[in-house]
Short mmCIF file of C-alpha atoms in Angstrom, two decimals:
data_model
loop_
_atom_site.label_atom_id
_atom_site.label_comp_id
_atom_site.label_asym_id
_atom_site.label_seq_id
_atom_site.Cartn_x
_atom_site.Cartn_y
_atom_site.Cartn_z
CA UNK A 4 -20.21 20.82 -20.09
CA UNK A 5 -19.38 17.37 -21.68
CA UNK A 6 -17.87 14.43 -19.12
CA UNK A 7 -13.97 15.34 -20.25
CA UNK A 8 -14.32 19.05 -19.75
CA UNK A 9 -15.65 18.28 -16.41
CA UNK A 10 -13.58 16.23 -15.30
CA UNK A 11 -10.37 18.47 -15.89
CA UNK A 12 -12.61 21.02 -14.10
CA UNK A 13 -12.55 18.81 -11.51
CA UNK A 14 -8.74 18.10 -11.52
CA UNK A 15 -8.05 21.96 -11.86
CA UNK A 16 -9.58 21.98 -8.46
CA UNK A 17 -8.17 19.78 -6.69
CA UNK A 18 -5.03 21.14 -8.11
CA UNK A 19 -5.88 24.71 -6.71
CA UNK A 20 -7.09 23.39 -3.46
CA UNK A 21 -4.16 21.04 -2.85
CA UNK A 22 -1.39 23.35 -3.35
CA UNK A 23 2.38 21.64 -3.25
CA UNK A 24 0.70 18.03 -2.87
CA UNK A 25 2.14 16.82 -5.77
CA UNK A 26 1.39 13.15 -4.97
CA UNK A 27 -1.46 13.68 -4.86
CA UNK A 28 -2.28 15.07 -7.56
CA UNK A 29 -0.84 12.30 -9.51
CA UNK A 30 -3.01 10.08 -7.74
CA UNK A 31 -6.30 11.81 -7.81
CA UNK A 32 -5.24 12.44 -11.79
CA UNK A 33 -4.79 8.96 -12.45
CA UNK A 34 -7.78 7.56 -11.62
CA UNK A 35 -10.00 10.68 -12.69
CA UNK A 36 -8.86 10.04 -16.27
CA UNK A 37 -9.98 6.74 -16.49
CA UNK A 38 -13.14 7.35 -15.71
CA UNK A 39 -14.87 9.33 -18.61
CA UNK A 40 -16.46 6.21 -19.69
CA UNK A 41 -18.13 5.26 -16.95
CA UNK A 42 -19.79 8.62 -15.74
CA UNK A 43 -20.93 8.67 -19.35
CA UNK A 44 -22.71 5.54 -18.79
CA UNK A 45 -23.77 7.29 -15.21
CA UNK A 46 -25.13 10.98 -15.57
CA UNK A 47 -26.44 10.56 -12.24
CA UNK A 48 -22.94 10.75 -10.78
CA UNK A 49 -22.30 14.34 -12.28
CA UNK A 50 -25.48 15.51 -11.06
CA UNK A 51 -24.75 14.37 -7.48
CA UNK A 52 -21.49 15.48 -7.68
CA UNK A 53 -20.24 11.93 -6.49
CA UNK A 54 -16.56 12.81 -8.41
CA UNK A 55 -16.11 15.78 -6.60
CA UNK A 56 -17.30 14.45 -3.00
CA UNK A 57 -14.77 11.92 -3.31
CA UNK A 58 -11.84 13.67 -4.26
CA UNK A 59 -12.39 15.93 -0.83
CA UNK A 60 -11.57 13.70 2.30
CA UNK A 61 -14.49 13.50 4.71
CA UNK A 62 -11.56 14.27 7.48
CA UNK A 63 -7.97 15.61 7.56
CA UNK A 64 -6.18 15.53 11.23
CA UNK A 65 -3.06 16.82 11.88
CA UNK A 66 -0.98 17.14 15.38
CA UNK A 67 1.81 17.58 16.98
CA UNK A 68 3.70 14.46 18.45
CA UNK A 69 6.48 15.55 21.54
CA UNK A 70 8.53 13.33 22.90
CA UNK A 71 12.04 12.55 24.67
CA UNK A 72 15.11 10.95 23.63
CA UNK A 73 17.46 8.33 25.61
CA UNK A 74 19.46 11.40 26.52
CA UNK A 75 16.65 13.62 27.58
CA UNK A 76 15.97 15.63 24.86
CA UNK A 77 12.77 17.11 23.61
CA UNK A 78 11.70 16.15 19.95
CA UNK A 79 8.25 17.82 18.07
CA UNK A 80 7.13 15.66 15.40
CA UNK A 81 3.65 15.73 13.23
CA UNK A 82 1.25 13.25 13.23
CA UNK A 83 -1.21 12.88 10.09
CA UNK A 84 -4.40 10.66 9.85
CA UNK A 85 -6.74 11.25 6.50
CA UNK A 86 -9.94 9.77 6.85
CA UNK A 87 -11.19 9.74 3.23
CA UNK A 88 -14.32 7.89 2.74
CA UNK A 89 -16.66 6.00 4.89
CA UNK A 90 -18.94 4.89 2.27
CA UNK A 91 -17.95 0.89 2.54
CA UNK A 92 -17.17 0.88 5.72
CA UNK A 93 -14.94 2.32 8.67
CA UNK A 94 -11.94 3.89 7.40
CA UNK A 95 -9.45 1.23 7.07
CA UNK A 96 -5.57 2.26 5.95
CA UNK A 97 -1.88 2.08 7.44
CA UNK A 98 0.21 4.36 9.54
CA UNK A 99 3.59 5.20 7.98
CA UNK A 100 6.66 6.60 10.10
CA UNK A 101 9.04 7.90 7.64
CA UNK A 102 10.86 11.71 7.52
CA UNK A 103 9.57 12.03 3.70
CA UNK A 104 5.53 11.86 5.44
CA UNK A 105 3.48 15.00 4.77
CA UNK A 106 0.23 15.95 4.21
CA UNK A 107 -0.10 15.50 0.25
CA UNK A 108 1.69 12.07 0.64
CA UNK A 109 -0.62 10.21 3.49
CA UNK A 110 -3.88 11.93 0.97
CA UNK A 111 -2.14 10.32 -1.78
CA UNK A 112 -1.81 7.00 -0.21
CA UNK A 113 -5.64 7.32 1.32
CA UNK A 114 -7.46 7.99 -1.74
CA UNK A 115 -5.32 5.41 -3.24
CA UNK A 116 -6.69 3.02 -0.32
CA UNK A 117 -10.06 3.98 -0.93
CA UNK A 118 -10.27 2.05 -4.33
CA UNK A 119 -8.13 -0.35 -2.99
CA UNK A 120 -10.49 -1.72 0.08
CA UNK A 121 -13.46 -1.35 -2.32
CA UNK A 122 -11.59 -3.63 -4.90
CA UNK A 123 -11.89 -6.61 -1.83
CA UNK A 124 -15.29 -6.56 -1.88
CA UNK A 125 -14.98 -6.08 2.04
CA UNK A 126 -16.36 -3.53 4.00
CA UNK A 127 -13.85 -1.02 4.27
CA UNK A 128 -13.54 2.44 3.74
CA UNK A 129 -10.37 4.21 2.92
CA UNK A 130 -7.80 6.46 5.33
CA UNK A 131 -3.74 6.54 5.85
CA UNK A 132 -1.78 8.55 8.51
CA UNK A 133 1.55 8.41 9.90
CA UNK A 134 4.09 10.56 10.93
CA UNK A 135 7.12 12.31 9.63
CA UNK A 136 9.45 10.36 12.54
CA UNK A 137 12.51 8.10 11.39
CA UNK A 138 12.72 5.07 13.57
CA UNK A 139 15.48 4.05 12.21
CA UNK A 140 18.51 4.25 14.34
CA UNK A 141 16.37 4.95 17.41
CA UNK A 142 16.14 2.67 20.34
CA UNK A 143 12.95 0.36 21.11
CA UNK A 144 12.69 2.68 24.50
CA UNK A 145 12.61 5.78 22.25
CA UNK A 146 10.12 4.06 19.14
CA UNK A 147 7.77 3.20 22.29
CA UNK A 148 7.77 7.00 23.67
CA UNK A 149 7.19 7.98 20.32
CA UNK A 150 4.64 5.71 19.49
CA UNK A 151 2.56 6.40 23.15
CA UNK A 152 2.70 10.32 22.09
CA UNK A 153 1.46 9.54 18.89
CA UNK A 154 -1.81 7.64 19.91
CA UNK A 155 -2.16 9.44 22.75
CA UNK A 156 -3.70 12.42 20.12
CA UNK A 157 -4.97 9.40 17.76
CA UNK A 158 -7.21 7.83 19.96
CA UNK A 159 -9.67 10.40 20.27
CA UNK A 160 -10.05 9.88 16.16
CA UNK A 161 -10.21 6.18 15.70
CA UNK A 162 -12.05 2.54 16.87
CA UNK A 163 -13.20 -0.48 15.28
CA UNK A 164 -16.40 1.03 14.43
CA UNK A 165 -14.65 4.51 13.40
CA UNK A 166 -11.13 3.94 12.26
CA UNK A 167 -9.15 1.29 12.25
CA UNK A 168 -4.78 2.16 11.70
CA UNK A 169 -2.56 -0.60 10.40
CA UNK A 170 0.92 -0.62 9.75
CA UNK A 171 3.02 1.07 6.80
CA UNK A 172 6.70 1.68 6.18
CA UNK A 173 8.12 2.28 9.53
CA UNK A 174 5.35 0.85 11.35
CA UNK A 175 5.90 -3.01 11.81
CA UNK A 176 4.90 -5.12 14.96
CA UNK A 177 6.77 -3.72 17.56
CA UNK A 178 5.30 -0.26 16.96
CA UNK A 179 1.46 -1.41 16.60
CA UNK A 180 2.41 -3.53 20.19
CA UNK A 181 3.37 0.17 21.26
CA UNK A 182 0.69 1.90 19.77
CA UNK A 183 -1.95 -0.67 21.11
CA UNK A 184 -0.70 -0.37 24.33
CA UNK A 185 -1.11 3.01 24.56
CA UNK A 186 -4.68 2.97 23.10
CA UNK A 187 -5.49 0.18 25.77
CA UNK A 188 -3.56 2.24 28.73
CA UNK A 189 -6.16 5.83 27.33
CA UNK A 190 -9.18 3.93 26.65
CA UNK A 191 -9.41 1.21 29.46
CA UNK A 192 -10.85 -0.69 26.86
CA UNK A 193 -8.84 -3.99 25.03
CA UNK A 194 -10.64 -3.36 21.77
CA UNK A 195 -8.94 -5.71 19.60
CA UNK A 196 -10.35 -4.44 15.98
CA UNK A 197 -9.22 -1.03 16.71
CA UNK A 198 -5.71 -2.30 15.14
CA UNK A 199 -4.58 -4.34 12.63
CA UNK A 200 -1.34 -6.10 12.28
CA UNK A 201 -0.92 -6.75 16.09
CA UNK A 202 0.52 -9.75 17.45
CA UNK A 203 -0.81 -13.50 16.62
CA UNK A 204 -0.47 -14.15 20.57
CA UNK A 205 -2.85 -10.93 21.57
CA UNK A 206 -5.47 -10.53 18.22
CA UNK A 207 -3.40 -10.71 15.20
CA UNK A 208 -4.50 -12.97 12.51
CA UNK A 209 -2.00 -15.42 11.22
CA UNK A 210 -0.40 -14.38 7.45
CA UNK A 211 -1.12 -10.51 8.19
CA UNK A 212 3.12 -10.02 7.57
CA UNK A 213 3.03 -12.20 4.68
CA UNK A 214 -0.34 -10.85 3.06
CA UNK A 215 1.12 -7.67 1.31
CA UNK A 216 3.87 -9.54 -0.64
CA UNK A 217 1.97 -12.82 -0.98
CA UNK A 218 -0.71 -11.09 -2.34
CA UNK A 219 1.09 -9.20 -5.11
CA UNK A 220 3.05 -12.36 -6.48
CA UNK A 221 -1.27 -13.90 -6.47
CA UNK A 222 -2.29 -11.13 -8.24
CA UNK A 223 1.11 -11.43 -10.82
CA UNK A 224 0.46 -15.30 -11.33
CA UNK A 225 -3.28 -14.34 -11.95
CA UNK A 226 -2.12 -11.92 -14.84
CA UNK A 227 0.72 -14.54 -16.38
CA UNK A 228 -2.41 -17.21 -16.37
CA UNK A 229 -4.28 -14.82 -18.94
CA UNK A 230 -1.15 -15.29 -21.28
CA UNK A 231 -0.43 -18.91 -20.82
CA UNK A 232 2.73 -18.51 -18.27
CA UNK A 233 3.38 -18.32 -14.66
CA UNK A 234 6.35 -17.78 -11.96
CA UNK A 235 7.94 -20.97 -13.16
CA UNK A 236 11.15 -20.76 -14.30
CA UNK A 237 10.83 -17.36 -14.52
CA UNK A 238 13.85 -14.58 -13.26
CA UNK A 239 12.29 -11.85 -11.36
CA UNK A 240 13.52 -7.88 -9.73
CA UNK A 241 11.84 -7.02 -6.54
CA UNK A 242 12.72 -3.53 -5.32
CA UNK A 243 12.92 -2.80 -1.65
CA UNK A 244 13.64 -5.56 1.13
CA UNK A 245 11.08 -4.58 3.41
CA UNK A 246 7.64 -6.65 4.61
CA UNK A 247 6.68 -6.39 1.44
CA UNK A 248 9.84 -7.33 -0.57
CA UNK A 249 10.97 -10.12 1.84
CA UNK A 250 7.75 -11.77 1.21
CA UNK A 251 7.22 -11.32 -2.47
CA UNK A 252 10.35 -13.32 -2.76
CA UNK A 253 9.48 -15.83 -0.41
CA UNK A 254 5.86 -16.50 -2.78
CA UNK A 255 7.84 -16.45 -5.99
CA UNK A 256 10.34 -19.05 -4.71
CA UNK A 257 7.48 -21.08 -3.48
CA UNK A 258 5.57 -20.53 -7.49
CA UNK A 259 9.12 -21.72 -8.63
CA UNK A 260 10.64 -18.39 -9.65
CA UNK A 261 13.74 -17.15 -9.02
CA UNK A 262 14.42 -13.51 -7.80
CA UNK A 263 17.63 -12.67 -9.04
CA UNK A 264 17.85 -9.44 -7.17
CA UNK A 265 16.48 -6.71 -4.58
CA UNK A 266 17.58 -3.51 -2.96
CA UNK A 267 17.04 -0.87 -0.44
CA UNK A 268 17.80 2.87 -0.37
CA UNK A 269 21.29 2.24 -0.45
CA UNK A 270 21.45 0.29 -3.73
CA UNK A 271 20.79 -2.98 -4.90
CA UNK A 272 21.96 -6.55 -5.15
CA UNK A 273 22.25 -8.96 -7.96
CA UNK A 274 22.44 -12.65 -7.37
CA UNK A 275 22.00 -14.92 -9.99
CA UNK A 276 21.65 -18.36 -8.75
CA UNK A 277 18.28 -16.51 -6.41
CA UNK A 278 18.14 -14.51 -3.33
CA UNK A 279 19.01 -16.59 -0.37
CA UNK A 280 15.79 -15.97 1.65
CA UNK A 281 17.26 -16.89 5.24
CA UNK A 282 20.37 -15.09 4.94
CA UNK A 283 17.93 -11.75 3.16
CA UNK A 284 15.53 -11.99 6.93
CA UNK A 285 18.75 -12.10 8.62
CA UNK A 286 20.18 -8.64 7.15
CA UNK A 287 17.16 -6.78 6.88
CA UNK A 288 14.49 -8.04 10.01
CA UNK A 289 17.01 -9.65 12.31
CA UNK A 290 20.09 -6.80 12.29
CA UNK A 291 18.41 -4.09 10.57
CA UNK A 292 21.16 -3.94 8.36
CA UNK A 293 21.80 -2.33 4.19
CA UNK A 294 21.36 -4.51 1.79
CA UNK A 295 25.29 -4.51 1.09
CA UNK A 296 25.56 -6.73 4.30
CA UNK A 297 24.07 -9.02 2.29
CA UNK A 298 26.59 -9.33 -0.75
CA UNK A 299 29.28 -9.81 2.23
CA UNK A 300 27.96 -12.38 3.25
CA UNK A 301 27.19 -14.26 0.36
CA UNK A 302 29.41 -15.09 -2.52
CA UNK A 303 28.74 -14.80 -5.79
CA UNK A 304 26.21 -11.83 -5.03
CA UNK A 305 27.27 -8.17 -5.95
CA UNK A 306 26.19 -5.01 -4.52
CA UNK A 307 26.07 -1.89 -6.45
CA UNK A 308 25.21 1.38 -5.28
CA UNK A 309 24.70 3.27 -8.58
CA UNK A 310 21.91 2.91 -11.39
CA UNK A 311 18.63 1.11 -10.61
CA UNK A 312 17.58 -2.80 -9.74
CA UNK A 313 15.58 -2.56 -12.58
CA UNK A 314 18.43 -3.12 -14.82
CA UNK A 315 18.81 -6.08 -13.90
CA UNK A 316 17.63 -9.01 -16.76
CA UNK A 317 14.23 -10.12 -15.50
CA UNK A 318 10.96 -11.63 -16.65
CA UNK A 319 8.78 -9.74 -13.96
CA UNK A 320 9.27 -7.27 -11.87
CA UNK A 321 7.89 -6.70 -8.61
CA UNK A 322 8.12 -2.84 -7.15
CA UNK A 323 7.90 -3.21 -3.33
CA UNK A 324 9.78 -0.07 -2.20
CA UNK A 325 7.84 3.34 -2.57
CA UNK A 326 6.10 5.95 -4.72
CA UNK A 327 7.77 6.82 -8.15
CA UNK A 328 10.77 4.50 -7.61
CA UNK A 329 10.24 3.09 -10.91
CA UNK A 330 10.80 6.04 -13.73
CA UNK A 331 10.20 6.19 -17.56
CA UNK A 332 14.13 5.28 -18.39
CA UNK A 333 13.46 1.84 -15.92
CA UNK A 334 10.40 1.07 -17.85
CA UNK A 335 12.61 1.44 -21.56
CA UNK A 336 14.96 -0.64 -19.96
CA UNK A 337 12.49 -3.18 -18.67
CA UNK A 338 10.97 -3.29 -22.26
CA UNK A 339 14.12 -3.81 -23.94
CA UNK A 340 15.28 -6.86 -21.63
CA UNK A 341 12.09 -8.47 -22.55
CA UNK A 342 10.08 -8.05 -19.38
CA UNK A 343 6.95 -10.04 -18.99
CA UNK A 344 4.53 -8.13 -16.25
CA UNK A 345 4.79 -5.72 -13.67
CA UNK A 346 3.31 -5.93 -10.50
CA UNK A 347 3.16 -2.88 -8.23
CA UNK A 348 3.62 -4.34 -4.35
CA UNK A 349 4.16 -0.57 -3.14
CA UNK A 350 1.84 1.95 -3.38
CA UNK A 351 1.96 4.07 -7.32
CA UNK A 352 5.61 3.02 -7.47
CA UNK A 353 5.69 3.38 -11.11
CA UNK A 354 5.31 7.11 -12.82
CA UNK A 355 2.63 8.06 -15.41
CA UNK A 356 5.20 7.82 -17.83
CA UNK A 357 6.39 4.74 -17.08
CA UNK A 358 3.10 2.96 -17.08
CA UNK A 359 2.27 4.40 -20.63
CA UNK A 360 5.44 2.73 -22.14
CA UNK A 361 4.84 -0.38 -20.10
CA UNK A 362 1.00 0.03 -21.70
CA UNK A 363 2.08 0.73 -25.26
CA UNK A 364 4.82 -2.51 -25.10
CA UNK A 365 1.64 -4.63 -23.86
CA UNK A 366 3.82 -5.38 -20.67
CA UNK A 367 0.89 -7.27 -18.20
CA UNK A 368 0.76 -3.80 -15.56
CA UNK A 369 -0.73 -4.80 -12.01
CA UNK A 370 -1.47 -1.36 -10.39
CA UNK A 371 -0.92 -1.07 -6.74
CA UNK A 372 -4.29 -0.99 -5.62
CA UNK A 373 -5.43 -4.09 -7.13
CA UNK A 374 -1.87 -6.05 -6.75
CA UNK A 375 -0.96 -5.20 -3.13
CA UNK A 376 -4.47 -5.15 -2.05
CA UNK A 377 -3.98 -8.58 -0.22
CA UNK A 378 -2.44 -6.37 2.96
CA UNK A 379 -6.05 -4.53 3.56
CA UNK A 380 -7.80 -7.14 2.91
CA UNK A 381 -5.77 -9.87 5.20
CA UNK A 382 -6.51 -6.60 7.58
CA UNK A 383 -10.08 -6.65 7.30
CA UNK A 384 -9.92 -10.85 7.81
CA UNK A 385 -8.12 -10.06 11.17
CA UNK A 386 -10.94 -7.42 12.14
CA UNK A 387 -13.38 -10.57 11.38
CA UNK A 388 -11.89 -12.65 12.99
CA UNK A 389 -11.08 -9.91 16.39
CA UNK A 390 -15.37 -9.28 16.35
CA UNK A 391 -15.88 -12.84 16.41
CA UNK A 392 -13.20 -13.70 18.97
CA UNK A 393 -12.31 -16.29 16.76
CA UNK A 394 -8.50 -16.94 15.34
CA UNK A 395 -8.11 -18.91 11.81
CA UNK A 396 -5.05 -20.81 10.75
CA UNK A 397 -2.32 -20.06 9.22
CA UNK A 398 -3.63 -22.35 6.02
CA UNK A 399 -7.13 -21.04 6.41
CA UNK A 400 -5.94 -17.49 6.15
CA UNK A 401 -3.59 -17.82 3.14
CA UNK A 402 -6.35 -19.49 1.30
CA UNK A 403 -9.20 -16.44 2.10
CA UNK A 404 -6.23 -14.13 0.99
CA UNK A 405 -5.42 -16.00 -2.12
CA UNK A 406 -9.28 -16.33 -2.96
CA UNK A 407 -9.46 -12.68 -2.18
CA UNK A 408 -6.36 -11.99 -4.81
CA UNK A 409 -8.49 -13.90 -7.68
CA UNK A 410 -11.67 -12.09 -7.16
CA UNK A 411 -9.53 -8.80 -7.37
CA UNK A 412 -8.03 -10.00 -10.61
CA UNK A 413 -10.91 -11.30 -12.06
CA UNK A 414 -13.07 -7.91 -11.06
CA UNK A 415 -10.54 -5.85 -12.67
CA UNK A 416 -10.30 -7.90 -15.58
CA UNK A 417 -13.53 -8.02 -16.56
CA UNK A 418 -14.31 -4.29 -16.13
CA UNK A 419 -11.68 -3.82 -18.49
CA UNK A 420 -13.17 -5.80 -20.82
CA UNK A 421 -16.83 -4.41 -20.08
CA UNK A 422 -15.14 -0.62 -20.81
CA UNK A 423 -13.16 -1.18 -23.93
CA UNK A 424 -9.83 -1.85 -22.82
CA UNK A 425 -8.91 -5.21 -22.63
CA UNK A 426 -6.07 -6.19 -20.18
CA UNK A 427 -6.01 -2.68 -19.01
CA UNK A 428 -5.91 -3.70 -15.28
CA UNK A 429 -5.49 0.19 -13.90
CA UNK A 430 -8.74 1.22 -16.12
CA UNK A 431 -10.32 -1.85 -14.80
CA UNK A 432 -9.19 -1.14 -10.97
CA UNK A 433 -10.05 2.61 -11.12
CA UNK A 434 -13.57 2.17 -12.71
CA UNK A 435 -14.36 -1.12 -10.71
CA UNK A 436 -13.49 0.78 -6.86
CA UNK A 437 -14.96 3.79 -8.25
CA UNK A 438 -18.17 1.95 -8.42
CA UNK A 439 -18.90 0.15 -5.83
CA UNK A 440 -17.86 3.47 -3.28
CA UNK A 441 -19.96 5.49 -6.28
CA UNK A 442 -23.12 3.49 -5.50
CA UNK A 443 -22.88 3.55 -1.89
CA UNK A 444 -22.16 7.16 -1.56
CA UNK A 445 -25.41 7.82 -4.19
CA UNK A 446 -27.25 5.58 -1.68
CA UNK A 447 -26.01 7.61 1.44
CA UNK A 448 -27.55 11.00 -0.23
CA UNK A 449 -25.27 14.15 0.14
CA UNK A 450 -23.75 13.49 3.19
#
């Protein structure tokens, strides 16, 4: 069997195996198609079945999360943690609280994070959980019962040696505070590494909430380097207005860019003379409001509730929000205005088809796991600095990160290059991670 035929074999299994997990499957798919080159270059990792060992998580949990509203009523949630691969290190990979979670979606996002962590060149594995819970609307006493059910399963399956849970959509401070609590309350234990994302004042690491969105605009100036450009003077679309999105924006205004507009699942907002940043923390972290609030509040800014941010006249756009926001009719419309580079600061925000006709325009394309991989990374920085019972600055941290975002950029580049494909960042991301967690699982022997 030649390397294509085997790896649709492979694909054809994990599409038989995985029934209904659609995003995964588009995951798993995109990567295993970029990789024909290099396993022809590697026999050895079709004979030791590395492809197909990696495509199976080492560990899938799943439980059931009770718990009681302000007004006394019983709730039954599920709880989801994926422990993929272990090769680099412990598993490493956020928890997301959001009604759309399921099973396919937190594999998705953990084999995702498996070439993501590798990408840092730190030693982390890859794993995601969460929960299908909405904490919007509830109250912090509710979140906190919620979140003391949740680890109260989880902490059998997790420490800073094992597993180590960040934060995700729906999971911000005040739920790792929760879910810390709760681990410290089962285990009698204040294992700081066990989490990351916690507090500055109790083992946090200074620039963890920025590192996500800071790290994708690093990873965008990196690419508009290559082509003789950068932020400055640039207009720019970030979707969402989330951690992520709130501090994308804040990085391109600091590179000199202007972001001309940003949404959330309500719609979108255009303002041309640049997203006030203050007034944007305000409305989104401060109230917890929609994005409309915003274009109340601020004249000469428009909300619109119909079409897609990505309409809107830009030289880069930064996705921020969530998987398959960006389609293949925002990626003609993105061409046609003239777009620049895309950088994906969510996790596989843009379709297949969508990155083709960004491909075939030569539109710079940051995939998600090399562009947002500043998050995990500023993660695995806080576990170093938790094991050494050490805390950096604020300046110190932001320049590891930014050093971190380079190496990732330059790693992905140059596979690219070494492969064929010249400024073909997602070849260069899949078949870099694939690599290093290939040669450590080869290493490991069939385990």
């Amino acid at each position: 069997m030649d390397v294509t035929a085997r790896i649709e074999s492979v694909y054809a299994q994990i599409v038989r195996r995985n029934p209904g997990e659609a995003e995964f499957h588009q995951a798993a798919g995109e990567v295993l198609h970029t990789l024909a080159p290099v396993l022809r270059a590697h026999p050895d990792h079709l004979d030791a079945r590395i492809v197909e060992r990696l495509c199976e998580p080492e560990r899938q949990i799943i439980f059931r999360v009770p718990w009681v509203d302000d007004q006394g009523d019983i709730h039954v949630n599920r709880g989801f943690r994926v422990e993929f691969n272990s090769a680099l290190g412990p598993y490493k990979g956020g928890l997301r609280f959001h009604p759309s979670v399921n099973l396919g979606i937190v594999k998705f996002l953990g084999f995702e994070q498996i070439f993501k962590n590798a990408l840092t060149g730190l030693s982390i594995g890859g794993g995601k959980g969460g929960a299908d819970f909405d904490p919007k609307g509830r109250s912090d006493s509710e979140v906190m019962r919620f979140c003391q059910s949740f680890m109260t399963e989880l902490h059998r399956h997790i420490g800073e040696h094992t597993d180590v849970p960040a934060g995700d959509i729906g999971v911000g401070g005040r739920e790792i505070g929760y879910l810390f609590g709760q681990y410290k309350r089962l285990t009698n234990r204040f294992e700081a590494g066990v989490l990351t994302g916690k507090g500055v004042g109790w083992g946090g690491s200074h620039a963890r909430t920025e590192a996500t969105g800071y790290g994708t605009v690093h990873f965008a100036q990196e690419m508009l380097r290559t082509r003789g450009r950068q932020f400055d003077g640039c207009d720019v679309v970030v979707s969402g207005s989330g951690n992520v999105a709130v501090y994308a924006v804040e990085k391109v205004h600091a590179l000199g860019g202007r972001v001309v507009a940003c949404s959330d699942s309500s719609g979108f907002v255009v303002d041309r003379d640049g997203i006030d940043l203050g007034l944007l923390k305000e409305v989104k972290e401060a109230r917890r409001a929609r994005i409309a609030e915003y274009a109340r509040a601020r004249q000469g800014a428009v909300f619109s509730d119909r079409g897609s941010v990505f309409e809107v006249d830009c030289d880069i756009a930064l996705p921020c929000a969530t998987q398959n926001e960006l389609d293949e009719q925002d990626a003609v419309t993105l061409v046609k205005n003239g777009v620049l580079a895309v950088a994906e600061g969510a996790n596989m925000p843009c379709t297949p088809a969508a990155v083709e006709i960004l491909r075939e325009a030569g539109v710079l394309f940051g995939p998600g796991k090399a562009a947002n991989a500043g998050g995990v990374a500023t993660s695995a920085l806080e576990m170093r600095q938790n094991a050494a019972r050490d805390r950096w600055t604020f300046e110190q941290t932001e320049a590891r990160l930014a050093a971190v975002m380079s190496d990732v950029h330059a790693l992905c580049r140059a596979t690219a290059e070494e492969y064929g494909a010249p400024d073909d960042y997602a070849l260069g991301a899949n078949v870099a991670g694939y690599l290093r967690v290939a040669e450590a699982m080869a290493a490991h022997g069939v385990v």
